[in-house]
JSON list of C-alpha atoms in Angstrom, two decimals:
[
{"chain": "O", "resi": 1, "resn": "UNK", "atom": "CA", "xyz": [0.00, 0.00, 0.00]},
{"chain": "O", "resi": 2, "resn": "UNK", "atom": "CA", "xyz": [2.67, 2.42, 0.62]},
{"chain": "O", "resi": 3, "resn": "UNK", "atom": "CA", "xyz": [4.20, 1.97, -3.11]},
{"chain": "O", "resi": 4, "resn": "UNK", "atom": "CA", "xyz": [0.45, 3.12, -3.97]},
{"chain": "O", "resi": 5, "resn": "UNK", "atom": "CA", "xyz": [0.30, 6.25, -1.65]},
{"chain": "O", "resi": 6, "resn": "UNK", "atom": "CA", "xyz": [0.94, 9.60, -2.97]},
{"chain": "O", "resi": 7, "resn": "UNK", "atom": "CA", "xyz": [1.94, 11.16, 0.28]},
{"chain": "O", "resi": 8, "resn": "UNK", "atom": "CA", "xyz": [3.07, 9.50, 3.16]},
{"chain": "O", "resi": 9, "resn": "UNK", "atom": "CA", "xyz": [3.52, 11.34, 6.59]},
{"chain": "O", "resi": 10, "resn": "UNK", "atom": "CA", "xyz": [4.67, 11.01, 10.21]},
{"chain": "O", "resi": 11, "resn": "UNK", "atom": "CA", "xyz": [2.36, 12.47, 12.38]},
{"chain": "O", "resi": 12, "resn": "UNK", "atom": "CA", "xyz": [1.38, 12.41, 15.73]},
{"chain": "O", "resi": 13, "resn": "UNK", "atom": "CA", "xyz": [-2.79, 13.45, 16.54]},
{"chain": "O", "resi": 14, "resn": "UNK", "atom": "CA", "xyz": [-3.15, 16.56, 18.32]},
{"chain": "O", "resi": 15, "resn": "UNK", "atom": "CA", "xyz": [-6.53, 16.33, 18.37]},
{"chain": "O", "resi": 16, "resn": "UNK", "atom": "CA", "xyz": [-9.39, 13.43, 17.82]},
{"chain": "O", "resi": 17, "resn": "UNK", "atom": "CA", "xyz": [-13.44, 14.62, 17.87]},
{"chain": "O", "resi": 18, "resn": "UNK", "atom": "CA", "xyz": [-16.54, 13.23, 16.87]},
{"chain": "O", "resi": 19, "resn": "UNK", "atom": "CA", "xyz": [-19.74, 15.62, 15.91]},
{"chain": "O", "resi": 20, "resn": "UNK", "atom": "CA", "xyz": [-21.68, 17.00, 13.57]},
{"chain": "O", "resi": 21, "resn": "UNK", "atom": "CA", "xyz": [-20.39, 17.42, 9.97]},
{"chain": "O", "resi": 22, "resn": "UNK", "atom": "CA", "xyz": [-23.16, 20.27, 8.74]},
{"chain": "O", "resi": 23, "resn": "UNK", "atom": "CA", "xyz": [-22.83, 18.58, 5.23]},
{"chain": "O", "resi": 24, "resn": "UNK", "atom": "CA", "xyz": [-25.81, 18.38, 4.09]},
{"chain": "O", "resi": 25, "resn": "UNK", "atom": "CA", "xyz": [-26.02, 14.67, 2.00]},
{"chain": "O", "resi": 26, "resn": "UNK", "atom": "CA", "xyz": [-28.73, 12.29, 1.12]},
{"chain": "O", "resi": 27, "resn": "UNK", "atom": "CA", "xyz": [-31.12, 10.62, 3.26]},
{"chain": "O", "resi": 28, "resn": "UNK", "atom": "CA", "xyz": [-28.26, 7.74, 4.14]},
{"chain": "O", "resi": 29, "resn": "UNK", "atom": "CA", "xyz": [-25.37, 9.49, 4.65]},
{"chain": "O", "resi": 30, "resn": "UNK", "atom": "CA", "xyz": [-23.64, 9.92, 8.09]},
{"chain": "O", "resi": 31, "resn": "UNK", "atom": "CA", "xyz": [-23.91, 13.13, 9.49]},
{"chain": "O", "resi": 32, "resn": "UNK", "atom": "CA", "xyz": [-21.66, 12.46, 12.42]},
{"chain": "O", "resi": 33, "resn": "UNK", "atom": "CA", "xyz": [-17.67, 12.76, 11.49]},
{"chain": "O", "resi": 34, "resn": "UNK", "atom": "CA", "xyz": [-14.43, 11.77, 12.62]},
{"chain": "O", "resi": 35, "resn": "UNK", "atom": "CA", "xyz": [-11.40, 15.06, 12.64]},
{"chain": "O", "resi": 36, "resn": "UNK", "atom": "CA", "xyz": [-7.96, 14.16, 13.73]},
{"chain": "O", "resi": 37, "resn": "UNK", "atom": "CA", "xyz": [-5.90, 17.09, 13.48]},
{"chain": "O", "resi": 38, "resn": "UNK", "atom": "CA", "xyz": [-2.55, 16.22, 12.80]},
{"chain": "O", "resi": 39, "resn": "UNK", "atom": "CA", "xyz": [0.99, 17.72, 13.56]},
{"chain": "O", "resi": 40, "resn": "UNK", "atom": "CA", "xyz": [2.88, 16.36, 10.88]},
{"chain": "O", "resi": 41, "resn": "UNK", "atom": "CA", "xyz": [6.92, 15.61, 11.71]},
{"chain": "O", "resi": 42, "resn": "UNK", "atom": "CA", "xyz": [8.35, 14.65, 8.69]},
{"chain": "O", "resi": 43, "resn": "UNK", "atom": "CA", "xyz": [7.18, 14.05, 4.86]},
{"chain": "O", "resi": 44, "resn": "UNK", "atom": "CA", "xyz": [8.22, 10.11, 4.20]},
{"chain": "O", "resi": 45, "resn": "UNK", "atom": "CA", "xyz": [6.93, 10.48, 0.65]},
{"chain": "O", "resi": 46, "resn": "UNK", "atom": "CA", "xyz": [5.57, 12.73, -1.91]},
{"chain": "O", "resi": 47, "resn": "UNK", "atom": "CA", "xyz": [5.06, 16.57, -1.16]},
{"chain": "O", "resi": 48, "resn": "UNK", "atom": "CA", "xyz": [3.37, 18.04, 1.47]},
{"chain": "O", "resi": 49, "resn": "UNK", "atom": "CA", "xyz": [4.57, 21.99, 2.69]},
{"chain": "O", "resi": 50, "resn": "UNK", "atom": "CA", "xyz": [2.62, 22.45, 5.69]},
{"chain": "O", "resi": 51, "resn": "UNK", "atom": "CA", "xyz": [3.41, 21.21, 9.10]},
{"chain": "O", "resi": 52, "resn": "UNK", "atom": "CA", "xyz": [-0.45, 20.54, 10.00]},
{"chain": "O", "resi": 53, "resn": "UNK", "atom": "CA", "xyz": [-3.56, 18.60, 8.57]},
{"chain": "O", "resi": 54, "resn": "UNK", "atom": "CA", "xyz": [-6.68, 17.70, 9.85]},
{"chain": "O", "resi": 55, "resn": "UNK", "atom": "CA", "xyz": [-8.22, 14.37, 8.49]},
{"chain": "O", "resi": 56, "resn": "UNK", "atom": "CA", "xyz": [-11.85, 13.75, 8.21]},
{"chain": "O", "resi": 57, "resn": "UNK", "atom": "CA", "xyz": [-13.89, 10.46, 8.29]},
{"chain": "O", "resi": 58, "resn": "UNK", "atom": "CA", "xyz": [-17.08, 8.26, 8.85]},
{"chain": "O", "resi": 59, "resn": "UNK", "atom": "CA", "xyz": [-17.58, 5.48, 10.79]},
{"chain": "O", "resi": 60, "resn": "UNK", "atom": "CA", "xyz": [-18.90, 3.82, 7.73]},
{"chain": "O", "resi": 61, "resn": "UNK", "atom": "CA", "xyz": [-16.51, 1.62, 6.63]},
{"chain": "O", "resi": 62, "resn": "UNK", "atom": "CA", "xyz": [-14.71, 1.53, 9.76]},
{"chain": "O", "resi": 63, "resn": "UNK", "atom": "CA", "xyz": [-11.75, 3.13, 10.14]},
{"chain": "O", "resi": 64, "resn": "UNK", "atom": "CA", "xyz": [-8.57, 2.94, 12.49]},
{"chain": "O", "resi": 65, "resn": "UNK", "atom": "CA", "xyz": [-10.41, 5.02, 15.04]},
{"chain": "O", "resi": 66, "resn": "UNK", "atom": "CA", "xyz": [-9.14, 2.71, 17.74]},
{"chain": "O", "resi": 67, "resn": "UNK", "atom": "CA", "xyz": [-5.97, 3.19, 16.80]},
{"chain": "O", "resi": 68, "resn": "UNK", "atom": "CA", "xyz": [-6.04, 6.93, 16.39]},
{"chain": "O", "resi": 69, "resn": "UNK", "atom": "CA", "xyz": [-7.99, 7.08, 19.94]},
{"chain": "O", "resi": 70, "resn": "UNK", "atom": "CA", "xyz": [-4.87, 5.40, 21.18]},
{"chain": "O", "resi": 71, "resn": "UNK", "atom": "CA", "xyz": [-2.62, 8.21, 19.52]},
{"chain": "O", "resi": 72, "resn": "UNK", "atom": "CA", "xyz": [-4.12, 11.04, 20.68]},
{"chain": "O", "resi": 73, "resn": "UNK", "atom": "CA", "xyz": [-4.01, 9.72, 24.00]},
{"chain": "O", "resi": 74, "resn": "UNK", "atom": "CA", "xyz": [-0.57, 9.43, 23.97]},
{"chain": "O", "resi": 75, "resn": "UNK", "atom": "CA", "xyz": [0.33, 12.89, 22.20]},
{"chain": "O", "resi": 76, "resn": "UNK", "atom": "CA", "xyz": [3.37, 14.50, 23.77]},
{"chain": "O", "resi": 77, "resn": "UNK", "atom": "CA", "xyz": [4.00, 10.77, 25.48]},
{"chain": "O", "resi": 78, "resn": "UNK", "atom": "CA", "xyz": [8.41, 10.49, 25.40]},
{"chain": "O", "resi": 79, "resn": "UNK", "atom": "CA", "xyz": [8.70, 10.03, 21.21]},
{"chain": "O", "resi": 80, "resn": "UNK", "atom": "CA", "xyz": [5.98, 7.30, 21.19]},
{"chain": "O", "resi": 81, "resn": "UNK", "atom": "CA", "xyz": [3.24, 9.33, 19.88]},
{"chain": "O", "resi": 82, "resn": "UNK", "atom": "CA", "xyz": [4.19, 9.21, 15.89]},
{"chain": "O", "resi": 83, "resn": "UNK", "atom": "CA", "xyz": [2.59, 7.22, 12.99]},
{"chain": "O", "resi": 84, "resn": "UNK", "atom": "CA", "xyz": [2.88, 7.07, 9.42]},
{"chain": "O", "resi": 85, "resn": "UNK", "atom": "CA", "xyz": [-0.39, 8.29, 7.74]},
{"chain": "O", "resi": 86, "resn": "UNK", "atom": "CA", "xyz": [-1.53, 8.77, 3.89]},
{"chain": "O", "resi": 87, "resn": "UNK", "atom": "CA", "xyz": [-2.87, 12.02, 2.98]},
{"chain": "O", "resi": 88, "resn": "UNK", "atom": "CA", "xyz": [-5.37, 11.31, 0.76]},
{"chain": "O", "resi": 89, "resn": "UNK", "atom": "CA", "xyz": [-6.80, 14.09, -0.92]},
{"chain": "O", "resi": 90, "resn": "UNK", "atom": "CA", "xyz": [-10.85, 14.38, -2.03]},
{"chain": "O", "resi": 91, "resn": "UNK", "atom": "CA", "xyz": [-12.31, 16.90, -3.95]},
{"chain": "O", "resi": 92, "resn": "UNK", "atom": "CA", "xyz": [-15.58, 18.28, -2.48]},
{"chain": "O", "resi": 93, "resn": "UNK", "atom": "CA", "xyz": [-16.12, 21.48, -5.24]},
{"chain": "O", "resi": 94, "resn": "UNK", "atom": "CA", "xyz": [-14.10, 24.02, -7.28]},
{"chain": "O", "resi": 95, "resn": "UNK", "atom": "CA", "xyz": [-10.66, 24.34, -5.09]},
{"chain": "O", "resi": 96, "resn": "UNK", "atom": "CA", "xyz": [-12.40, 22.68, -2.08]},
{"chain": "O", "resi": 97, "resn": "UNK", "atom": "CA", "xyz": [-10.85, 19.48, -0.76]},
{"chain": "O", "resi": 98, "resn": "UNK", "atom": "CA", "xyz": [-10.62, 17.41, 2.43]},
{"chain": "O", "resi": 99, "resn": "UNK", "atom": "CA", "xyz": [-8.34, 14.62, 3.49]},
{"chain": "O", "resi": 100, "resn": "UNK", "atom": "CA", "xyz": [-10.47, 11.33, 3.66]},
{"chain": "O", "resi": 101, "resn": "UNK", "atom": "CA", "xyz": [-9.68, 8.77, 6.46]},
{"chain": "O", "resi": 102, "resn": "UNK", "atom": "CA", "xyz": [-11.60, 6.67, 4.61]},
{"chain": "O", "resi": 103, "resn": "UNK", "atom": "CA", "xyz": [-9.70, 6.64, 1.61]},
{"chain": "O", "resi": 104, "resn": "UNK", "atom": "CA", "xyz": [-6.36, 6.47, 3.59]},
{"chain": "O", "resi": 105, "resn": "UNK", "atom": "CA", "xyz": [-5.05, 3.25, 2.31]},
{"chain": "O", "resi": 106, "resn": "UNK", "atom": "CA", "xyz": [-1.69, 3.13, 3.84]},
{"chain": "O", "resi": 107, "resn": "UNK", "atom": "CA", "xyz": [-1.07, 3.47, 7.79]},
{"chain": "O", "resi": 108, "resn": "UNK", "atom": "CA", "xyz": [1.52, 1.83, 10.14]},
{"chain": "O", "resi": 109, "resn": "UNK", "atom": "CA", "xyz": [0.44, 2.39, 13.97]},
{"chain": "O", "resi": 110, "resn": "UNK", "atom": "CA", "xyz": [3.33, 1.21, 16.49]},
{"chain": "O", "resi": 111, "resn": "UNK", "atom": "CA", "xyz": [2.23, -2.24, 18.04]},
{"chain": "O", "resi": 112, "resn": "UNK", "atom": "CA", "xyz": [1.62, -1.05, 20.92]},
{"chain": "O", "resi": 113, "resn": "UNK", "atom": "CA", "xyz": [-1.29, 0.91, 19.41]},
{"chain": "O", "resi": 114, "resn": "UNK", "atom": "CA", "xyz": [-3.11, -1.53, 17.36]},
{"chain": "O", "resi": 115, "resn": "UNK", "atom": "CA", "xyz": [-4.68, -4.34, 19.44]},
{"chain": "O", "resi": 116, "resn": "UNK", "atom": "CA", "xyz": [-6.14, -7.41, 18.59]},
{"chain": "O", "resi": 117, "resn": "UNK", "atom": "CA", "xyz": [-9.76, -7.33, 16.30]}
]
């Protein structure tokens, strides 16, 4: 998955909230989101200039929302709080875009983060 990825970051979460979207979708679609905000460390691949991103999601398909519960918890905890994280990039409308959890196909959590499913 990571030869796939356009850009690849280390990041640690800063942040981790679920609420409201205010999209306004059809009759099926989850109003209720996921946003990590992200303090991104170091680019691992591809380009990315900034040195923050926040990451939005549903729980439909499941994401790794264990797993980024577990980093944001840990944020600021002795070096152990960084994971490597696509950026994948939707277009909503003319020069409006979000980065999709749910399209994230490459992530590497440190073991100690991912437990057993």
């Amino acid at each position: 998955m990571l030869a796939k990825a356009e850009i690849v970051v280390e990041a640690r979460v800063k942040s981790l909230s679920i609420g409201e979207s205010g999209f306004i979708g059809t009759k099926d679609s989850p109003t209720r989101w996921i946003r990590a905000d992200l303090e991104i460390k170091r680019v691992i691949k591809g380009k990315f200039l900034g040195n923050e991103a926040t990451v939005y999601g549903t729980l439909y398909p499941p994401g790794p929302f264990m797993e980024l519960t577990a980093m944001a918890l840990s944020y600021g905890f002795d070096d152990r709080d960084t994971f490597e994280w696509e950026l994948s990039r939707h277009e909503i409308g003319d020069d409006v875009a979000l980065f999709s959890m749910n399209a994230c196909n490459y992530r590497k959590f440190p073991d100690w983060a991912v437990g057993p499913r």
